[in-house]
Amino acid sequence: MQTASSPTPLLAARDLSVGLVNRHGAFLATNRVSLAVDRGQSLGLLGESGCGKSITLRALLGLVPHPGEIVGGSVTWKGRDWRSLSKSEIRRIRGKDIAMIFQDPASCLNPVFTIGDQVTETLRLKLALKAKAARELARDLLDQVGIPAPEERLRLYPHQLSGGMRQRVMIAMAIATEPDLLLADEPTTALDVTIQDQILTLLARLKERNRMAMILVSHDVGVVAQNCDFIAVMYAGHIVEWGPTHDVLRTPRHPYTRGLLAAIPRLEVSGGRHPLQTIAGAPPTPGELPEGCPFRLRCPSARPECATIPVTLDRKPPDHGSACPIVM
Amino acid sequence: MRPSPPGIEKDAWLRLTRRARLDRGWATISLYAGIAIVAFIAALSAAAPFLGLRDPTATDLMNALQPPSLAFPFGTDDLGRDIFARVVYAGRVDLVFGIVVTYVSLVIGLSIGAISGYFGGLVDTVIMRIVDLVISFPFIILILTIAAIVGPGLTGAYIGVIAVSWALYARLTRGEMLAIRRREFILNAETLGYSAPRVVFVHALPNLLRANLVFSMSDIVLNILTLAALSYLGLGVAPPTPEWGEMIAQGQKNLFNAWWISTLPGLVIVLVGIGFSLIGDGLADRLDESGR
Amino acid sequence: MSLIAFAGRRLAQAIPVLLIITVAAFSVIHLVPGDPARVMLGSRATDEAVQVLREQLGLDKPLVTQYLDFLKAAMQLDFGDSLFQRTAIGPIVAARAVHSLALVGYAVLISLVIAVPLALLSAIRRNLLADHVVRALTTLAFCMPSFWTALLLVLLFSIRLKFFPTSGLGDSPLAYLASLTLPAVSIGLYLTPILLRSLRASLIQTLGAEFVEAARARGFGEARILFKHVLRNSLIAMLTILGINVGFLISGAVIVENVFSIPGLGSLMVAAIVQRDYPVIVALTLVFGVVVVAANFLVDLSYALLDPRIRQ
Amino acid sequence: MTETPLLSVTSLHKTFGGRASLARLLQGKPARRLTALDDVSLTLGRNEVLGIVGESGSGKSTIARCITRLEKPDQGEITFAGEDVWQARGAKLRGIRKDLQMIYQDPYGALNPRMSIGRAIAEPALVHGLIGRDGARALACELLDRVGLPRSVAELTPRALSGGQRQRVAIARALALKPRVIIADEAVSALDASVQAQILNLFGELMRDLSLSMIFISHQLSVIAHLADRVAVMYLGRIVETGATADVFARPRHPYTAALLKAHPHLEARRSQTPALAGEIPSAYAIPEGCRFNTRCRYAETRCRLSDPPAAAFAQGHEAWCHVLPDLENSANS
Amino acid sequence: MTARLGGLLALAASALFIPAPAHGEDGAPRKGGTLTMARDSEPLTLNPIGAGDNGSIFMIVQVFDTLVETADAPLPQPALATGWTVSDDAKTWTFALREGVKFSNGDSLTCDDVKFSIDRFANPKVNTSYGGFGAAIAQTECASPSSFIVRLKAPQGAFLDYLSTFIPSIVPKALYEKMGDKAFSEKPVGSGPFMVKEWVRGQRLVLERNPYYWKNGQPYLDQIVINYVPDENTRMLKVESDEAQIATEVPYAQIERVAALAHVDVQIENVMAWDAVWFNSRKAPFNDPQVIQALNYATPKEAMLKTLMHGAGDIANHVIARVKYWDPAVEAYPYDLAKAKEALAKSSSPQGFALSCLIVAGDQFELQQAQILQSEWAKIGVTMEIQAVDTGTIWTRWGSGDENCFTFTGAGLSSDALSDDNLAVVFFDFTGGIESFWTGWNNKDAIALVKEADGTIDEEKRKAAFHKLQRLAMAEYPAVPLFFIKARTAVSDKVKGFKTLPVKWWNLEDVWLAP
């Protein structure tokens, strides 16, 4: 799958499979995932909990938690395979060229150090700044991400800030090095809707300004819809549909995407409590997937052959793919 | 093992499944290995009278201080008693002591701690001050007093150790209770108008058990060691009943000329200690609730 | 809350506990049969002689009076005279408290030096060979009778290698430290597993925290993450355990004190109890209480230092 | 609403915190108190769903906790079917407890992890004496059917269930007492979209089949829009706007309601260049003087900083508490 | 002198008091040097009056002098008194005081000091611990600066023996009164060979040479450091590593090992300490001498001596210590189960009985001994329960008269005086204060014999009375005598002139260090 238009995209994953371990054994958290982003593009990874979207994001940075590991496929950064890079090169890329922000800003900041300590630590390590310069830049960055009275905030500890402020701090740390790519894992899920709105606006502005690429992971269709150029829909470790946001939302091709979109209550059609269209059953437990198409047990259009066909994304039409060969 | 899915590097997948088995297996291995060790020693001790061992209390001055041999696998002490037989019989005293003391303390501490954490306020303050008191009160004074009141020997040790060790369970449980009482199923029980005892004992307590049970495994060993220390001061089991700590203490003066008197019972305690801590590790994993 | 306010509140909480401790110790020890006068005079003396001595020692006064006398004097930091040693308790206890604290402090230091790196190793290599070896060895050390390890240490380091004196206390600071080394190691061997276990558990928990992942994502080195970010967050659980154990360590050091002939509080306590040296027992209970309260205070203080959230 | 409401809450006040720290006392400062509810009134009619929407810290959960007697209000009255919930004793109290059931957000926290599903469902009815011990099994099966779970689930512990299934169990447990009112506090927020739809539909069915009333608390506007007949929008311990859901969402009168609606991520619209609302919710320890929204309100005037706004009434019981009542139609779409 | 291993055979009475060859084969004593000792106990006080424990007593005798002194002889020897005369009624003793004696602070020792000290000794309100020792004194007087007269209420056979104990040590009156009891106990001044340089409680006592000591050329040592090393293994390691040259109380189990060390010897010497099991004769069946005999026959002393004490002791043929008038001719009970059963059969409890016996908690030796007895006595149907209680409790319980058995080893029981009188009063005289050591043994003949011996200074009469008493006690006293305990001291080869006296302490002024 290609979302990027250039021949060597900024970041590309090809057939990326990540194996994880839970109490039942080893399982594939992501299954032959291919995706790519280029400068200035934003890609949304949409899916329900446990579909493998977060682990995909971590795998892109080589951060699969032990004892899991990447068991197949490759990730290339500016055309270079991660595996060909040394540990120190990878560390240099992380946090400098690629930055990441997480869902829960409360637990992403070390509770025992001040904001200033943590922001300057990044600056000193990643930009080789002296303490004083780092401090000044830190203040500047906080200002840029819309934190009022940055000088004072630098002296505070994470627990003394609100969730929104903490996420701004995380963003400030992420953009400090003017990264080429920002990975955002549910960056607003823990926040109130007005704060979410502020953070997403901020991200959009920064993306615009720095011509930064972004991969945004979310379970919220609205968040992805409003903030991404492309969408990849994940289900049970697979990308089941991808394409330009507009196309995917208007004319979803995969039965799962269709079900998902229909199941969301809309603000506009309020009242009446008319039944929502639902997808039967519950998302599968990781590691307990049916043979063949992982969605077939919940799929209204399932046919017997769904149990045998391998899950592959069709590449036609070239800019909007689906993994379902049955529903066209 | 499931075959490696298509598109996957075989080696990596194999490595992962092996790791998964190991990771998953360790808790089980740990649990069963621990149970096996403890059960072996417990079974041996329980069956002691039927094993055809020498009388553990019979002195045989002609055979004193024999080093380990075929006839005396663990050697003999300076009264000529068979150390192996004594070690086996001692298990009856020590294991029972460790387990009874630990679980009686656990039940007391669990209940008191749960009440303290649930009700908070004055009840909590008073209980926690008592806990502070127990923890900072010199243990030996208590033991001596109890020994003086109930007479020397095992009874005093039982009461004395329980009188102290409930406090740690109470503290532990209170902390857990403070965390759990904000959980929604407790709130729900409260909204349903359940009586406080029902909320505390039926709903909260089972969920407070895990931390306590895991801690209890190392506590059993600690209590056996405490009994040993009491024996060292001569306040443990009434002689000639064999007890590991008493055997170790007794061998102290012979450490230079008959190492086995202290060392072999000491190794048995170590073995039991390892056994219980293995069970503790396994339990910690197994009792991990929710499965989130 | 300011530090002083915090300290003040803790102290205010501690005073009733300390008072109750002394009352408890005083009344409890009188429940035990035994008479200091008889213990002092032993087998030789007639009952009349014992009675004379009791009067001399003030043991014929009612218990309450004896306790109040003690309390009155204690307010002015005068703990009275030891019945046996016939001298003021204050200096005796103070001298021994210094040795006990030095010993336990040293032992804690040694335990930390052993436990922290091993816990790190164990947590990083969780469920791997290194982890199992570390845990098995520490369990072993934990279960070994302390006089046994102590003697083994003496045989090896004093008799064979002549690194340290067999027992007693050195005069110069260096010699003092040297003479405390083996006893501190003996206690440390018991303490290390306790600390190691709790540190390992909280390290494993912290290693899974999101801020650790965030630090990795920021491209920080593993060593930096481990020592700067993880360790500090994990120390708190261990400190709690340490706080609880300080009291046990000091009073439980009797055996080690005996083996190494160190005049500490533990052996004084045992002697005082056996002799029914009431004023010494009560004074010692008070000292133990103060030490435990102080230790817990220090632990709380270090929480506050380690974790800003607790300062609120 | 002409008939007397089933449940009414009048002038509810609730503050938290209290014990002054020594340090503050020494500085002569009073104890810090957190204002969770400040003069909140609302009503719930028969077979009605009242939605309460607001951001974290708005006090919406505290209302639920006061109604279900988990927190005692400082002032104000809560009456259910003519009985004062906090004055009731004995059989009346038991009746109220039975009739008012609560469902929580966290499907993992709401069920006792050490209790089987069947027992968890039947226990309330057992304790309240609605059924005997032999009736427990039948009741559990009936309710499992009702919420669309297989009966075999009764033997399991919560650990074996998925989030959606657990929420169904929680609902079944609430239904066991045949309540008249269900208070759902963020009951679908933690669920995945596909599951959330199932649970919302279940609520819809229950409303229809069992003639229940419901207070539905959520921060998700779309969920409220789907389920609630009426909505109350809360901000910092106060209701700022209330009315029929369709009406309020289509024509918000309060700038805060409008901002919420605008901030809600729409599928269709592209993101605007400025956020719908600047700043953060002030601390509940220090509620702003005057209109409490004035620190973030782009329409704020001097009077907004000086006095509490009065209620402004619109058609069909639509009310908003705003001095300015700006023309919001245009601003919302800009 | 160093005893050979394997133990000494029962010695004749005089063998206890073999005069030490002055400084025999070791050549001329050398002056100077520091001796380090590792002791099992520590001093609690250094005040001669008020001390009652070995930890204190053995140090007090190094610092103080008495009028007559305990030496390696059956009779007290001249010390601060160069000689004495006794009146015909044996009630007036006149001591010629040594001239020119000075206390260690340089003050001269005067008759006033002597009178002050002896008066304190004679005052039961002051001398609580050993009131009986000075009880016979009616009045004292300084006839001249060099002549001190003591008048007794009645003749006292053991008068000189009592005077040679540490209790009537001569203290400087003026200084004592100035310092007061407490201060003097901490920093005492005496006329003994050594003076206190430093005392760190719980750690060590450092003594240094008293420059004014009256014995010519003595003491030889400049300084003695006495370390308190409670743990027996550690104490041995101290001499092994040469950190100490003398270590007291070698554990029996280690005698062979320590003696085998190249530079250390184990001196095993007779002292006036012993070991026995006591019964309460107020209670049945211990009022029956047959029962006691049965228990005596059922006790395998030989085997116990070998395994428990590694031979370093003697089987006791007396229920008290082997003191001055001990009769070696009395036979100890042999181990004879047949006789034991026979005796028991004839007794009031022919089927055997149960008893519980108090022992001191934490004393491994005693515990082992009790377990052997338990195991052995079971063979004649006597079941024994061992009750280990702490020292604080033991006297109260045994003294209550409600217990039936009590055993307390030699480390705790020893004679402080050179003659038998004190022990006889305590153990055999029901009227003596503690009802025959609380055994309740009320035997008129025994009481008469004690009084008879005590009331005369005629050596022959005294000897005869004590010999009779010994036979009587062996036949009827409610106790099972076990062993005469020996002192076991690890002594470095460098140490010369060291010897444990029968009273268990040492005249350290005789000790010198070889280069």
PDB file of C-alpha atoms in Angstrom, chain C residues 40-153:
ATOM      1  CA  MET C  40      21.102  -9.289  91.507  1.00  0.00           C
ATOM      2  CA  LEU C  41      21.633 -11.169  94.713  1.00  0.00           C
ATOM      3  CA  GLY C  42      21.175 -14.550  93.148  1.00  0.00           C
ATOM      4  CA  SER C  43      21.272 -17.690  95.180  1.00  0.00           C
ATOM      5  CA  ARG C  44      23.277 -16.444  98.101  1.00  0.00           C
ATOM      6  CA  ALA C  45      21.072 -13.857  99.630  1.00  0.00           C
ATOM      7  CA  THR C  46      18.361 -14.309 102.175  1.00  0.00           C
ATOM      8  CA  ASP C  47      14.916 -12.972 101.591  1.00  0.00           C
ATOM      9  CA  GLU C  48      15.574 -10.218 104.124  1.00  0.00           C
ATOM     10  CA  ALA C  49      18.598  -9.098 102.143  1.00  0.00           C
ATOM     11  CA  VAL C  50      16.481  -9.027  99.013  1.00  0.00           C
ATOM     12  CA  GLN C  51      13.905  -6.922 100.797  1.00  0.00           C
ATOM     13  CA  VAL C  52      16.586  -4.457 101.897  1.00  0.00           C
ATOM     14  CA  LEU C  53      17.818  -4.142  98.356  1.00  0.00           C
ATOM     15  CA  ARG C  54      14.302  -3.661  97.021  1.00  0.00           C
ATOM     16  CA  GLU C  55      13.858  -0.743  99.327  1.00  0.00           C
ATOM     17  CA  GLN C  56      17.202   0.666  98.295  1.00  0.00           C
ATOM     18  CA  LEU C  57      16.222   0.428  94.659  1.00  0.00           C
ATOM     19  CA  GLY C  58      12.805   1.920  95.239  1.00  0.00           C
ATOM     20  CA  LEU C  59      11.121  -1.243  93.978  1.00  0.00           C
ATOM     21  CA  ASP C  60       8.770  -1.348  96.932  1.00  0.00           C
ATOM     22  CA  LYS C  61       6.941   1.748  95.720  1.00  0.00           C
ATOM     23  CA  PRO C  62       3.670   1.271  93.819  1.00  0.00           C
ATOM     24  CA  LEU C  63       4.044   0.726  90.092  1.00  0.00           C
ATOM     25  CA  VAL C  64       2.253   3.907  89.183  1.00  0.00           C
ATOM     26  CA  THR C  65       4.595   5.923  91.345  1.00  0.00           C
ATOM     27  CA  GLN C  66       7.566   4.218  89.804  1.00  0.00           C
ATOM     28  CA  TYR C  67       6.294   4.988  86.346  1.00  0.00           C
ATOM     29  CA  LEU C  68       5.446   8.585  87.109  1.00  0.00           C
ATOM     30  CA  ASP C  69       8.855   9.081  88.689  1.00  0.00           C
ATOM     31  CA  PHE C  70      10.366   7.746  85.527  1.00  0.00           C
ATOM     32  CA  LEU C  71       8.227   9.969  83.366  1.00  0.00           C
ATOM     33  CA  LYS C  72       8.957  13.062  85.408  1.00  0.00           C
ATOM     34  CA  ALA C  73      12.658  12.475  85.159  1.00  0.00           C
ATOM     35  CA  ALA C  74      12.435  11.500  81.498  1.00  0.00           C
ATOM     36  CA  MET C  75      10.913  14.865  80.691  1.00  0.00           C
ATOM     37  CA  GLN C  76      14.242  16.318  81.726  1.00  0.00           C
ATOM     38  CA  LEU C  77      16.036  13.639  79.753  1.00  0.00           C
ATOM     39  CA  ASP C  78      17.048  11.909  82.943  1.00  0.00           C
ATOM     40  CA  PHE C  79      16.230   8.249  82.667  1.00  0.00           C
ATOM     41  CA  GLY C  80      17.386   7.366  86.133  1.00  0.00           C
ATOM     42  CA  ASP C  81      19.907   4.748  87.117  1.00  0.00           C
ATOM     43  CA  SER C  82      20.215   1.220  85.926  1.00  0.00           C
ATOM     44  CA  LEU C  83      19.456  -1.147  88.758  1.00  0.00           C
ATOM     45  CA  PHE C  84      22.288  -3.377  87.713  1.00  0.00           C
ATOM     46  CA  GLN C  85      24.935  -1.160  86.369  1.00  0.00           C
ATOM     47  CA  ARG C  86      24.369   1.293  89.219  1.00  0.00           C
ATOM     48  CA  THR C  87      24.928   4.206  86.927  1.00  0.00           C
ATOM     49  CA  ALA C  88      22.916   6.719  84.953  1.00  0.00           C
ATOM     50  CA  ILE C  89      21.037   5.120  82.055  1.00  0.00           C
ATOM     51  CA  GLY C  90      21.306   8.079  79.724  1.00  0.00           C
ATOM     52  CA  PRO C  91      25.011   7.765  78.923  1.00  0.00           C
ATOM     53  CA  ILE C  92      24.881   3.960  78.701  1.00  0.00           C
ATOM     54  CA  VAL C  93      22.014   4.005  76.270  1.00  0.00           C
ATOM     55  CA  ALA C  94      23.422   6.912  74.317  1.00  0.00           C
ATOM     56  CA  ALA C  95      26.770   5.173  73.838  1.00  0.00           C
ATOM     57  CA  ARG C  96      25.074   1.997  72.725  1.00  0.00           C
ATOM     58  CA  ALA C  97      22.605   3.810  70.527  1.00  0.00           C
ATOM     59  CA  VAL C  98      25.517   5.322  68.647  1.00  0.00           C
ATOM     60  CA  HIS C  99      26.966   1.885  67.947  1.00  0.00           C
ATOM     61  CA  SER C 100      23.576   0.416  67.056  1.00  0.00           C
ATOM     62  CA  LEU C 101      22.736   3.208  64.687  1.00  0.00           C
ATOM     63  CA  ALA C 102      26.170   3.094  63.141  1.00  0.00           C
ATOM     64  CA  LEU C 103      25.844  -0.647  62.718  1.00  0.00           C
ATOM     65  CA  VAL C 104      22.367  -0.594  61.266  1.00  0.00           C
ATOM     66  CA  GLY C 105      23.169   2.449  59.152  1.00  0.00           C
ATOM     67  CA  TYR C 106      26.219   0.712  57.778  1.00  0.00           C
ATOM     68  CA  ALA C 107      24.215  -2.450  57.181  1.00  0.00           C
ATOM     69  CA  VAL C 108      21.550  -0.498  55.322  1.00  0.00           C
ATOM     70  CA  LEU C 109      24.234   1.115  53.228  1.00  0.00           C
ATOM     71  CA  ILE C 110      25.776  -2.239  52.384  1.00  0.00           C
ATOM     72  CA  SER C 111      22.357  -3.684  51.592  1.00  0.00           C
ATOM     73  CA  LEU C 112      21.599  -0.823  49.286  1.00  0.00           C
ATOM     74  CA  VAL C 113      24.925  -1.191  47.560  1.00  0.00           C
ATOM     75  CA  ILE C 114      24.178  -4.870  46.993  1.00  0.00           C
ATOM     76  CA  ALA C 115      20.428  -4.727  46.493  1.00  0.00           C
ATOM     77  CA  VAL C 116      20.118  -1.854  44.051  1.00  0.00           C
ATOM     78  CA  PRO C 117      22.382  -3.142  41.272  1.00  0.00           C
ATOM     79  CA  LEU C 118      21.144  -6.695  41.728  1.00  0.00           C
ATOM     80  CA  ALA C 119      17.540  -5.564  41.645  1.00  0.00           C
ATOM     81  CA  LEU C 120      18.251  -3.636  38.469  1.00  0.00           C
ATOM     82  CA  LEU C 121      19.883  -6.661  36.934  1.00  0.00           C
ATOM     83  CA  SER C 122      17.039  -8.850  38.087  1.00  0.00           C
ATOM     84  CA  ALA C 123      14.362  -6.510  36.795  1.00  0.00           C
ATOM     85  CA  ILE C 124      15.974  -6.026  33.409  1.00  0.00           C
ATOM     86  CA  ARG C 125      16.693  -9.686  32.943  1.00  0.00           C
ATOM     87  CA  ARG C 126      13.359 -10.631  34.399  1.00  0.00           C
ATOM     88  CA  ASN C 127      12.643 -14.355  34.412  1.00  0.00           C
ATOM     89  CA  LEU C 128      15.994 -15.019  32.783  1.00  0.00           C
ATOM     90  CA  LEU C 129      18.894 -16.880  34.290  1.00  0.00           C
ATOM     91  CA  ALA C 130      20.486 -13.879  35.990  1.00  0.00           C
ATOM     92  CA  ASP C 131      17.200 -13.077  37.688  1.00  0.00           C
ATOM     93  CA  HIS C 132      16.775 -16.598  39.003  1.00  0.00           C
ATOM     94  CA  VAL C 133      20.337 -16.758  40.253  1.00  0.00           C
ATOM     95  CA  VAL C 134      20.082 -13.425  42.042  1.00  0.00           C
ATOM     96  CA  ARG C 135      16.833 -14.377  43.694  1.00  0.00           C
ATOM     97  CA  ALA C 136      17.958 -17.840  44.712  1.00  0.00           C
ATOM     98  CA  LEU C 137      21.150 -16.460  46.231  1.00  0.00           C
ATOM     99  CA  THR C 138      19.377 -13.772  48.157  1.00  0.00           C
ATOM    100  CA  THR C 139      16.774 -16.204  49.461  1.00  0.00           C
ATOM    101  CA  LEU C 140      19.669 -18.336  50.601  1.00  0.00           C
ATOM    102  CA  ALA C 141      21.270 -15.413  52.387  1.00  0.00           C
ATOM    103  CA  PHE C 142      17.944 -14.517  53.958  1.00  0.00           C
ATOM    104  CA  CYS C 143      17.383 -17.950  55.452  1.00  0.00           C
ATOM    105  CA  MET C 144      20.870 -18.580  56.779  1.00  0.00           C
ATOM    106  CA  PRO C 145      21.109 -18.322  60.547  1.00  0.00           C
ATOM    107  CA  SER C 146      22.889 -15.084  61.296  1.00  0.00           C
ATOM    108  CA  PHE C 147      25.433 -16.441  63.771  1.00  0.00           C
ATOM    109  CA  TRP C 148      26.392 -18.968  61.166  1.00  0.00           C
ATOM    110  CA  THR C 149      27.034 -16.434  58.411  1.00  0.00           C
ATOM    111  CA  ALA C 150      28.709 -14.182  60.941  1.00  0.00           C
ATOM    112  CA  LEU C 151      31.146 -16.883  62.009  1.00  0.00           C
ATOM    113  CA  LEU C 152      31.799 -17.843  58.437  1.00  0.00           C
ATOM    114  CA  LEU C 153      32.642 -14.239  57.665  1.00  0.00           C
TER     115      LEU C 153
END
